[in-house]
PDB file of C-alpha atoms and ligand atoms in Angstrom:
ATOM      1  CA  UNK A1032      22.210 122.507 -66.506  1.00 85.00           C
ATOM      2  CA  UNK A1033      20.975 122.497 -62.912  1.00 92.00           C
ATOM      3  CA  UNK A1034      17.259 122.825 -62.310  1.00 97.00           C
ATOM      4  CA  UNK A1035      15.440 121.632 -59.182  1.00 98.00           C
ATOM      5  CA  UNK A1036      11.760 120.861 -58.803  1.00 98.00           C
ATOM      6  CA  UNK A1037      10.685 120.515 -55.156  1.00 98.00           C
ATOM      7  CA  UNK A1038       7.440 118.655 -54.547  1.00 98.00           C
ATOM      8  CA  UNK A1039       6.047 118.474 -51.029  1.00 98.00           C
ATOM      9  CA  UNK A1040       2.777 117.398 -49.510  1.00 97.00           C
ATOM     10  CA  UNK A1041       1.074 114.804 -47.326  1.00 96.00           C
ATOM     11  CA  UNK A1042       1.021 111.046 -47.860  1.00 91.00           C
ATOM     12  CA  UNK A1043      -0.799 109.729 -50.937  1.00 91.00           C
ATOM     13  CA  UNK A1044      -1.566 113.159 -52.413  1.00 95.00           C
ATOM     14  CA  UNK A1045       0.089 112.196 -55.691  1.00 94.00           C
ATOM     15  CA  UNK A1046       3.615 113.584 -55.164  1.00 95.00           C
ATOM     16  CA  UNK A1047       5.352 110.422 -56.313  1.00 94.00           C
ATOM     17  CA  UNK A1048       3.249 109.984 -59.432  1.00 95.00           C
ATOM     18  CA  UNK A1049       3.628 113.645 -60.362  1.00 98.00           C
ATOM     19  CA  UNK A1050       7.340 113.645 -59.534  1.00 98.00           C
ATOM     20  CA  UNK A1051       8.044 110.599 -61.698  1.00 98.00           C
ATOM     21  CA  UNK A1052       5.997 112.002 -64.594  1.00 98.00           C
ATOM     22  CA  UNK A1053       7.642 115.452 -64.455  1.00 98.00           C
ATOM     23  CA  UNK A1054      11.101 113.865 -64.279  1.00 98.00           C
ATOM     24  CA  UNK A1055      10.291 111.600 -67.226  1.00 98.00           C
ATOM     25  CA  UNK A1056       8.890 114.474 -69.283  1.00 98.00           C
ATOM     26  CA  UNK A1057      11.953 116.696 -68.864  1.00 97.00           C
ATOM     27  CA  UNK A1058      14.580 113.972 -68.578  1.00 97.00           C
ATOM     28  CA  UNK A1059      15.396 114.952 -64.975  1.00 98.00           C
ATOM     29  CA  UNK A1060      16.430 112.556 -62.202  1.00 97.00           C
ATOM     30  CA  UNK A1061      13.808 111.747 -59.550  1.00 97.00           C
ATOM     31  CA  UNK A1062      14.327 111.102 -55.836  1.00 96.00           C
ATOM     32  CA  UNK A1063      11.483 109.937 -53.607  1.00 96.00           C
ATOM     33  CA  UNK A1064      12.944 111.219 -50.318  1.00 97.00           C
ATOM     34  CA  UNK A1065      10.300 109.356 -48.300  1.00 97.00           C
ATOM     35  CA  UNK A1066      12.203 106.185 -49.203  1.00 97.00           C
ATOM     36  CA  UNK A1067      15.212 107.408 -47.221  1.00 98.00           C
ATOM     37  CA  UNK A1068      13.083 107.781 -44.091  1.00 98.00           C
ATOM     38  CA  UNK A1069      11.368 104.467 -44.821  1.00 97.00           C
ATOM     39  CA  UNK A1070      14.737 102.705 -45.090  1.00 97.00           C
ATOM     40  CA  UNK A1071      15.752 104.161 -41.722  1.00 98.00           C
ATOM     41  CA  UNK A1072      12.348 103.235 -40.258  1.00 98.00           C
ATOM     42  CA  UNK A1073      12.661  99.651 -41.502  1.00 97.00           C
ATOM     43  CA  UNK A1074      16.076  99.304 -39.902  1.00 96.00           C
ATOM     44  CA  UNK A1075      14.736 100.730 -36.639  1.00 98.00           C
ATOM     45  CA  UNK A1076      11.991  98.080 -36.724  1.00 97.00           C
ATOM     46  CA  UNK A1077      14.772  95.508 -37.203  1.00 96.00           C
ATOM     47  CA  UNK A1078      16.376  96.691 -33.954  1.00 97.00           C
ATOM     48  CA  UNK A1079      18.893  99.327 -35.038  1.00 97.00           C
ATOM     49  CA  UNK A1080      19.137 102.770 -33.520  1.00 98.00           C
ATOM     50  CA  UNK A1081      17.536 105.233 -35.959  1.00 98.00           C
ATOM     51  CA  UNK A1082      20.463 107.680 -35.813  1.00 98.00           C
ATOM     52  CA  UNK A1083      22.951 104.896 -36.656  1.00 97.00           C
ATOM     53  CA  UNK A1084      20.778 103.659 -39.515  1.00 97.00           C
ATOM     54  CA  UNK A1085      20.565 107.180 -40.986  1.00 97.00           C
ATOM     55  CA  UNK A1086      24.302 107.795 -40.635  1.00 97.00           C
ATOM     56  CA  UNK A1087      25.163 104.526 -42.397  1.00 95.00           C
ATOM     57  CA  UNK A1088      22.487 104.680 -45.099  1.00 94.00           C
ATOM     58  CA  UNK A1089      23.727 103.791 -48.594  1.00 90.00           C
ATOM     59  CA  UNK A1090      21.872 103.599 -51.936  1.00 87.00           C
ATOM     60  CA  UNK A1091      21.801  99.784 -51.531  1.00 90.00           C
ATOM     61  CA  UNK A1092      19.342 100.190 -48.671  1.00 90.00           C
ATOM     62  CA  UNK A1093      16.906 101.664 -51.216  1.00 90.00           C
ATOM     63  CA  UNK A1094      17.344  98.830 -53.709  1.00 90.00           C
ATOM     64  CA  UNK A1095      14.050  97.081 -52.842  1.00 90.00           C
ATOM     65  CA  UNK A1096      11.575  99.958 -52.582  1.00 91.00           C
ATOM     66  CA  UNK A1097       8.487  97.726 -52.580  1.00 88.00           C
ATOM     67  CA  UNK A1098       9.588  96.164 -49.286  1.00 91.00           C
ATOM     68  CA  UNK A1099       9.621  99.672 -47.817  1.00 95.00           C
ATOM     69  CA  UNK A1100       6.141 100.586 -49.059  1.00 89.00           C
ATOM     70  CA  UNK A1101       4.130  98.929 -46.287  1.00 87.00           C
ATOM     71  CA  UNK A1102       1.861 100.687 -43.773  1.00 86.00           C
ATOM     72  CA  UNK A1103       4.063  99.526 -40.880  1.00 93.00           C
ATOM     73  CA  UNK A1104       7.230 100.956 -42.413  1.00 95.00           C
ATOM     74  CA  UNK A1105       5.383 104.210 -43.271  1.00 92.00           C
ATOM     75  CA  UNK A1106       4.519 104.779 -39.613  1.00 92.00           C
ATOM     76  CA  UNK A1107       8.081 103.908 -38.560  1.00 97.00           C
ATOM     77  CA  UNK A1108       9.407 106.379 -41.169  1.00 97.00           C
ATOM     78  CA  UNK A1109       7.184 109.114 -39.785  1.00 94.00           C
ATOM     79  CA  UNK A1110       8.464 108.353 -36.258  1.00 96.00           C
ATOM     80  CA  UNK A1111      12.173 108.438 -37.143  1.00 97.00           C
ATOM     81  CA  UNK A1112      11.564 111.599 -39.207  1.00 97.00           C
ATOM     82  CA  UNK A1113      10.959 113.642 -36.033  1.00 96.00           C
ATOM     83  CA  UNK A1114      14.571 112.996 -34.862  1.00 97.00           C
ATOM     84  CA  UNK A1115      16.753 116.002 -35.830  1.00 97.00           C
ATOM     85  CA  UNK A1116      19.955 113.871 -36.117  1.00 97.00           C
ATOM     86  CA  UNK A1117      18.231 111.540 -38.579  1.00 98.00           C
ATOM     87  CA  UNK A1118      17.183 114.500 -40.732  1.00 97.00           C
ATOM     88  CA  UNK A1119      20.683 115.989 -40.553  1.00 97.00           C
ATOM     89  CA  UNK A1120      22.324 112.739 -41.722  1.00 97.00           C
ATOM     90  CA  UNK A1121      20.002 112.550 -44.731  1.00 97.00           C
ATOM     91  CA  UNK A1122      20.502 116.183 -45.771  1.00 97.00           C
ATOM     92  CA  UNK A1123      23.726 115.923 -47.812  1.00 92.00           C
ATOM     93  CA  UNK A1124      22.498 113.024 -49.920  1.00 93.00           C
ATOM     94  CA  UNK A1125      19.342 114.951 -50.837  1.00 97.00           C
ATOM     95  CA  UNK A1126      21.163 118.220 -51.577  1.00 96.00           C
ATOM     96  CA  UNK A1127      23.740 116.457 -53.739  1.00 95.00           C
ATOM     97  CA  UNK A1128      20.941 114.852 -55.727  1.00 96.00           C
ATOM     98  CA  UNK A1129      19.151 118.192 -56.111  1.00 97.00           C
ATOM     99  CA  UNK A1130      22.264 119.753 -57.638  1.00 96.00           C
ATOM    100  CA  UNK A1131      22.955 116.964 -60.106  1.00 95.00           C
ATOM    101  CA  UNK A1132      23.631 118.094 -63.633  1.00 95.00           C
ATOM    102  CA  UNK A1133      20.657 117.477 -65.903  1.00 96.00           C
ATOM    103  CA  UNK A1134      17.900 118.534 -63.517  1.00 97.00           C
ATOM    104  CA  UNK A1135      16.284 116.934 -60.478  1.00 98.00           C
ATOM    105  CA  UNK A1136      12.855 116.373 -59.027  1.00 98.00           C
ATOM    106  CA  UNK A1137      12.668 115.600 -55.305  1.00 98.00           C
ATOM    107  CA  UNK A1138       9.470 114.777 -53.482  1.00 98.00           C
ATOM    108  CA  UNK A1139       8.977 114.765 -49.737  1.00 97.00           C
ATOM    109  CA  UNK A1140       7.784 116.993 -46.902  1.00 96.00           C
ATOM    110  CA  UNK A1141      10.484 119.657 -46.466  1.00 97.00           C
ATOM    111  CA  UNK A1142      12.099 119.913 -49.910  1.00 98.00           C
ATOM    112  CA  UNK A1143      10.932 123.440 -50.757  1.00 98.00           C
ATOM    113  CA  UNK A1144      11.402 124.729 -47.216  1.00 97.00           C
ATOM    114  CA  UNK A1145      14.624 123.107 -45.914  1.00 97.00           C
ATOM    115  CA  UNK A1146      16.411 120.891 -48.442  1.00 98.00           C
ATOM    116  CA  UNK A1147      16.114 123.124 -51.537  1.00 98.00           C
ATOM    117  CA  UNK A1148      14.809 126.542 -50.484  1.00 98.00           C
ATOM    118  CA  UNK A1149      16.102 127.948 -53.786  1.00 97.00           C
ATOM    119  CA  UNK A1150      14.479 125.353 -56.042  1.00 98.00           C
ATOM    120  CA  UNK A1151      13.388 126.786 -59.387  1.00 98.00           C
ATOM    121  CA  UNK A1152       9.907 125.291 -59.026  1.00 98.00           C
ATOM    122  CA  UNK A1153       8.077 124.409 -55.806  1.00 98.00           C
ATOM    123  CA  UNK A1154       4.827 122.515 -55.721  1.00 98.00           C
ATOM    124  CA  UNK A1155       2.753 121.595 -52.676  1.00 98.00           C
ATOM    125  CA  UNK A1156       0.565 118.687 -53.734  1.00 98.00           C
ATOM    126  CA  UNK A1157      -2.373 117.950 -51.471  1.00 97.00           C
ATOM    127  CA  UNK A1158      -5.823 116.300 -51.381  1.00 97.00           C
ATOM    128  CA  UNK A1159      -8.467 115.608 -48.729  1.00 97.00           C
ATOM    129  CA  UNK A1160      -7.601 112.907 -46.170  1.00 97.00           C
ATOM    130  CA  UNK A1161     -10.508 110.759 -47.428  1.00 97.00           C
ATOM    131  CA  UNK A1162      -9.372 110.897 -51.054  1.00 97.00           C
ATOM    132  CA  UNK A1163      -5.817 110.080 -50.033  1.00 97.00           C
ATOM    133  CA  UNK A1164      -6.914 107.163 -47.841  1.00 97.00           C
ATOM    134  CA  UNK A1165      -8.938 105.725 -50.733  1.00 96.00           C
ATOM    135  CA  UNK A1166      -5.915 106.011 -53.062  1.00 93.00           C
ATOM    136  CA  UNK A1167      -3.600 104.418 -50.517  1.00 90.00           C
ATOM    137  CA  UNK A1168      -6.094 101.603 -49.938  1.00 93.00           C
ATOM    138  CA  UNK A1169      -6.327 100.890 -53.680  1.00 91.00           C
ATOM    139  CA  UNK A1170      -2.531 100.928 -53.910  1.00 87.00           C
ATOM    140  CA  UNK A1171      -2.078  98.498 -50.991  1.00 85.00           C
ATOM    141  CA  UNK A1172      -4.784  96.182 -52.329  1.00 89.00           C
ATOM    142  CA  UNK A1173      -3.199  96.348 -55.780  1.00 89.00           C
ATOM    143  CA  UNK A1174      -0.043  94.957 -54.201  1.00 85.00           C
ATOM    144  CA  UNK A1175      -2.011  92.163 -52.547  1.00 89.00           C
ATOM    145  CA  UNK A1176      -1.868  93.693 -49.049  1.00 83.00           C
ATOM    146  CA  UNK A1177      -5.048  93.630 -46.933  1.00 84.00           C
ATOM    147  CA  UNK A1178      -6.415  97.124 -46.264  1.00 86.00           C
ATOM    148  CA  UNK A1179      -9.513  98.487 -44.564  1.00 91.00           C
ATOM    149  CA  UNK A1180     -10.649 102.074 -45.265  1.00 95.00           C
ATOM    150  CA  UNK A1181     -11.088 103.233 -41.649  1.00 96.00           C
ATOM    151  CA  UNK A1182      -7.677 101.878 -40.639  1.00 94.00           C
ATOM    152  CA  UNK A1183      -5.949 103.465 -43.635  1.00 94.00           C
ATOM    153  CA  UNK A1184      -7.738 106.807 -42.983  1.00 96.00           C
ATOM    154  CA  UNK A1185      -6.653 106.739 -39.325  1.00 96.00           C
ATOM    155  CA  UNK A1186      -3.062 105.974 -40.429  1.00 92.00           C
ATOM    156  CA  UNK A1187      -3.083 108.836 -42.950  1.00 94.00           C
ATOM    157  CA  UNK A1188      -4.388 111.291 -40.338  1.00 96.00           C
ATOM    158  CA  UNK A1189      -1.898 110.136 -37.685  1.00 94.00           C
ATOM    159  CA  UNK A1190       0.969 110.567 -40.127  1.00 92.00           C
ATOM    160  CA  UNK A1191      -0.316 114.002 -41.275  1.00 95.00           C
ATOM    161  CA  UNK A1192      -0.427 115.182 -37.662  1.00 95.00           C
ATOM    162  CA  UNK A1193       3.050 113.873 -36.810  1.00 94.00           C
ATOM    163  CA  UNK A1194       4.621 115.206 -40.017  1.00 94.00           C
ATOM    164  CA  UNK A1195       2.994 118.657 -39.726  1.00 95.00           C
ATOM    165  CA  UNK A1196       3.442 119.177 -35.993  1.00 96.00           C
ATOM    166  CA  UNK A1197       7.057 118.085 -35.484  1.00 95.00           C
ATOM    167  CA  UNK A1198       9.528 120.755 -34.390  1.00 94.00           C
ATOM    168  CA  UNK A1199      12.211 120.090 -37.036  1.00 94.00           C
ATOM    169  CA  UNK A1200      11.362 120.642 -40.705  1.00 94.00           C
ATOM    170  CA  UNK A1201       7.593 120.190 -40.368  1.00 95.00           C
ATOM    171  CA  UNK A1202       5.505 119.578 -43.450  1.00 95.00           C
ATOM    172  CA  UNK A1203       4.300 122.979 -44.631  1.00 95.00           C
ATOM    173  CA  UNK A1204       3.862 124.637 -48.011  1.00 97.00           C
ATOM    174  CA  UNK A1205       6.742 127.013 -48.798  1.00 97.00           C
ATOM    175  CA  UNK A1206       5.524 130.594 -49.183  1.00 97.00           C
ATOM    176  CA  UNK A1207       6.456 130.556 -52.859  1.00 97.00           C
ATOM    177  CA  UNK A1208       5.001 127.108 -53.605  1.00 98.00           C
ATOM    178  CA  UNK A1209       2.194 126.539 -56.073  1.00 97.00           C
ATOM    179  CA  UNK A1210      -0.491 124.590 -54.189  1.00 97.00           C
ATOM    180  CA  UNK A1211      -2.012 121.819 -56.269  1.00 97.00           C
ATOM    181  CA  UNK A1212      -5.112 120.184 -54.737  1.00 97.00           C
ATOM    182  CA  UNK A1213      -5.562 116.881 -56.566  1.00 96.00           C
ATOM    183  CA  UNK A1214      -8.812 115.835 -54.791  1.00 96.00           C
ATOM    184  CA  UNK A1215     -10.883 116.396 -57.927  1.00 96.00           C
ATOM    185  CA  UNK A1216      -8.157 116.006 -60.565  1.00 96.00           C
ATOM    186  CA  UNK A1217      -7.313 112.968 -62.653  1.00 94.00           C
ATOM    187  CA  UNK A1218      -3.677 111.865 -62.696  1.00 93.00           C
ATOM    188  CA  UNK A1219      -3.354 113.321 -66.207  1.00 97.00           C
ATOM    189  CA  UNK A1220      -4.737 116.706 -65.110  1.00 97.00           C
ATOM    190  CA  UNK A1221      -2.476 116.877 -62.064  1.00 97.00           C
ATOM    191  CA  UNK A1222       0.602 115.928 -64.102  1.00 98.00           C
ATOM    192  CA  UNK A1223      -0.300 118.472 -66.805  1.00 98.00           C
ATOM    193  CA  UNK A1224      -0.583 121.241 -64.178  1.00 98.00           C
ATOM    194  CA  UNK A1225       2.828 120.342 -62.744  1.00 98.00           C
ATOM    195  CA  UNK A1226       4.469 120.211 -66.176  1.00 98.00           C
ATOM    196  CA  UNK A1227       2.929 123.585 -67.028  1.00 98.00           C
ATOM    197  CA  UNK A1228       4.458 125.100 -63.872  1.00 97.00           C
ATOM    198  CA  UNK A1229       7.914 123.809 -64.842  1.00 98.00           C
ATOM    199  CA  UNK A1230       7.504 124.966 -68.460  1.00 97.00           C
ATOM    200  CA  UNK A1231       6.530 128.438 -67.281  1.00 96.00           C
ATOM    201  CA  UNK A1232       9.642 128.725 -65.111  1.00 95.00           C
ATOM    202  CA  UNK A1233      11.908 127.393 -67.846  1.00 90.00           C
ATOM    203  CA  UNK A1234      10.478 129.854 -70.360  1.00 88.00           C
ATOM    204  CA  UNK A1235      10.830 132.741 -67.906  1.00 79.00           C
TER     205      UNK A1235
HETATM  206  O1  LIG B2069       6.473 110.113 -48.687  1.00 59.12           O
HETATM  207  P1  LIG B2069       6.382 108.880 -47.786  1.00 59.12           P
HETATM  208  O2  LIG B2069       4.965 108.532 -47.425  1.00 59.12           O
HETATM  209  O3  LIG B2069       7.111 107.706 -48.337  1.00 59.12           O
HETATM  210  O4  LIG B2069       7.151 109.327 -46.435  1.00 59.12           O
HETATM  211  C1  LIG B2069       7.257 108.482 -45.291  1.00 59.12           C
HETATM  212  C2  LIG B2069       7.526 109.338 -44.051  1.00 59.12           C
HETATM  213  O5  LIG B2069       8.832 109.910 -44.128  1.00 59.12           O
HETATM  214  C3  LIG B2069       6.586 110.521 -43.864  1.00 59.12           C
HETATM  215  O6  LIG B2069       5.446 110.194 -43.102  1.00 59.12           O
HETATM  216  C4  LIG B2069       7.448 111.557 -43.180  1.00 59.12           C
HETATM  217  C5  LIG B2069       8.849 111.226 -43.589  1.00 59.12           C
HETATM  218  N1  LIG B2069       9.404 112.158 -44.577  1.00 59.12           N
HETATM  219  C6  LIG B2069       9.928 113.339 -44.103  1.00 59.12           C
HETATM  220  O7  LIG B2069       9.848 113.622 -42.918  1.00 59.12           O
HETATM  221  N2  LIG B2069      10.545 114.210 -44.969  1.00 59.12           N
HETATM  222  C7  LIG B2069      10.625 113.933 -46.273  1.00 59.12           C
HETATM  223  N3  LIG B2069      11.248 114.789 -47.087  1.00 59.12           N
HETATM  224  C8  LIG B2069      10.048 112.742 -46.793  1.00 59.12           C
HETATM  225  C9  LIG B2069       9.430 111.876 -45.907  1.00 59.12           C
END
């Protein structure tokens, strides 16, 4: 059985949490595609050319995801993500994952528009910049990293602008995506809405 759930949206809107929960509920595989760009960004920060890092990326580079979940690597990921060659190198890996037998959930920025335009379910998960900055701050502090609200908010807005305004595969809701604004939803409510969308498509 092949069944793809595409989840897009800005940073810290809840895509990862929802993606993991939907995948767990249905027994699908889950790919956080932001990690691919973060791995390339981290290698660029270490002095490699971004295109070379993307071309040579292997699953081992994703083995320590927590090391990639820093604010510095997030900004680097957003910068390498504007390079068309980087995006092209990462395309096959993502498409192969999307077509895996047993179902797949991918979350990112361009899954429903570019990577999997024929996904069975497309969600665009969003929330206000302030709510997202607060969530990101709590997450960073939870991992023992210092975080100040105004800095995190500025980072979130800078990344939103770069991700939405780039020429190649900008972040945008697919026309046929269900938009889920999680600003005033609990995690449970947001996950339930996403599961309901998948159930509806599977029943239909
Ligand atoms: O989802 P994330 O915060 O880990 O993503 C980090 C950066 O990677 C994000 O700012 C833009 C880029 N990205 C992308 O361009 N396309 C994707 N499908 C996923 C992430």
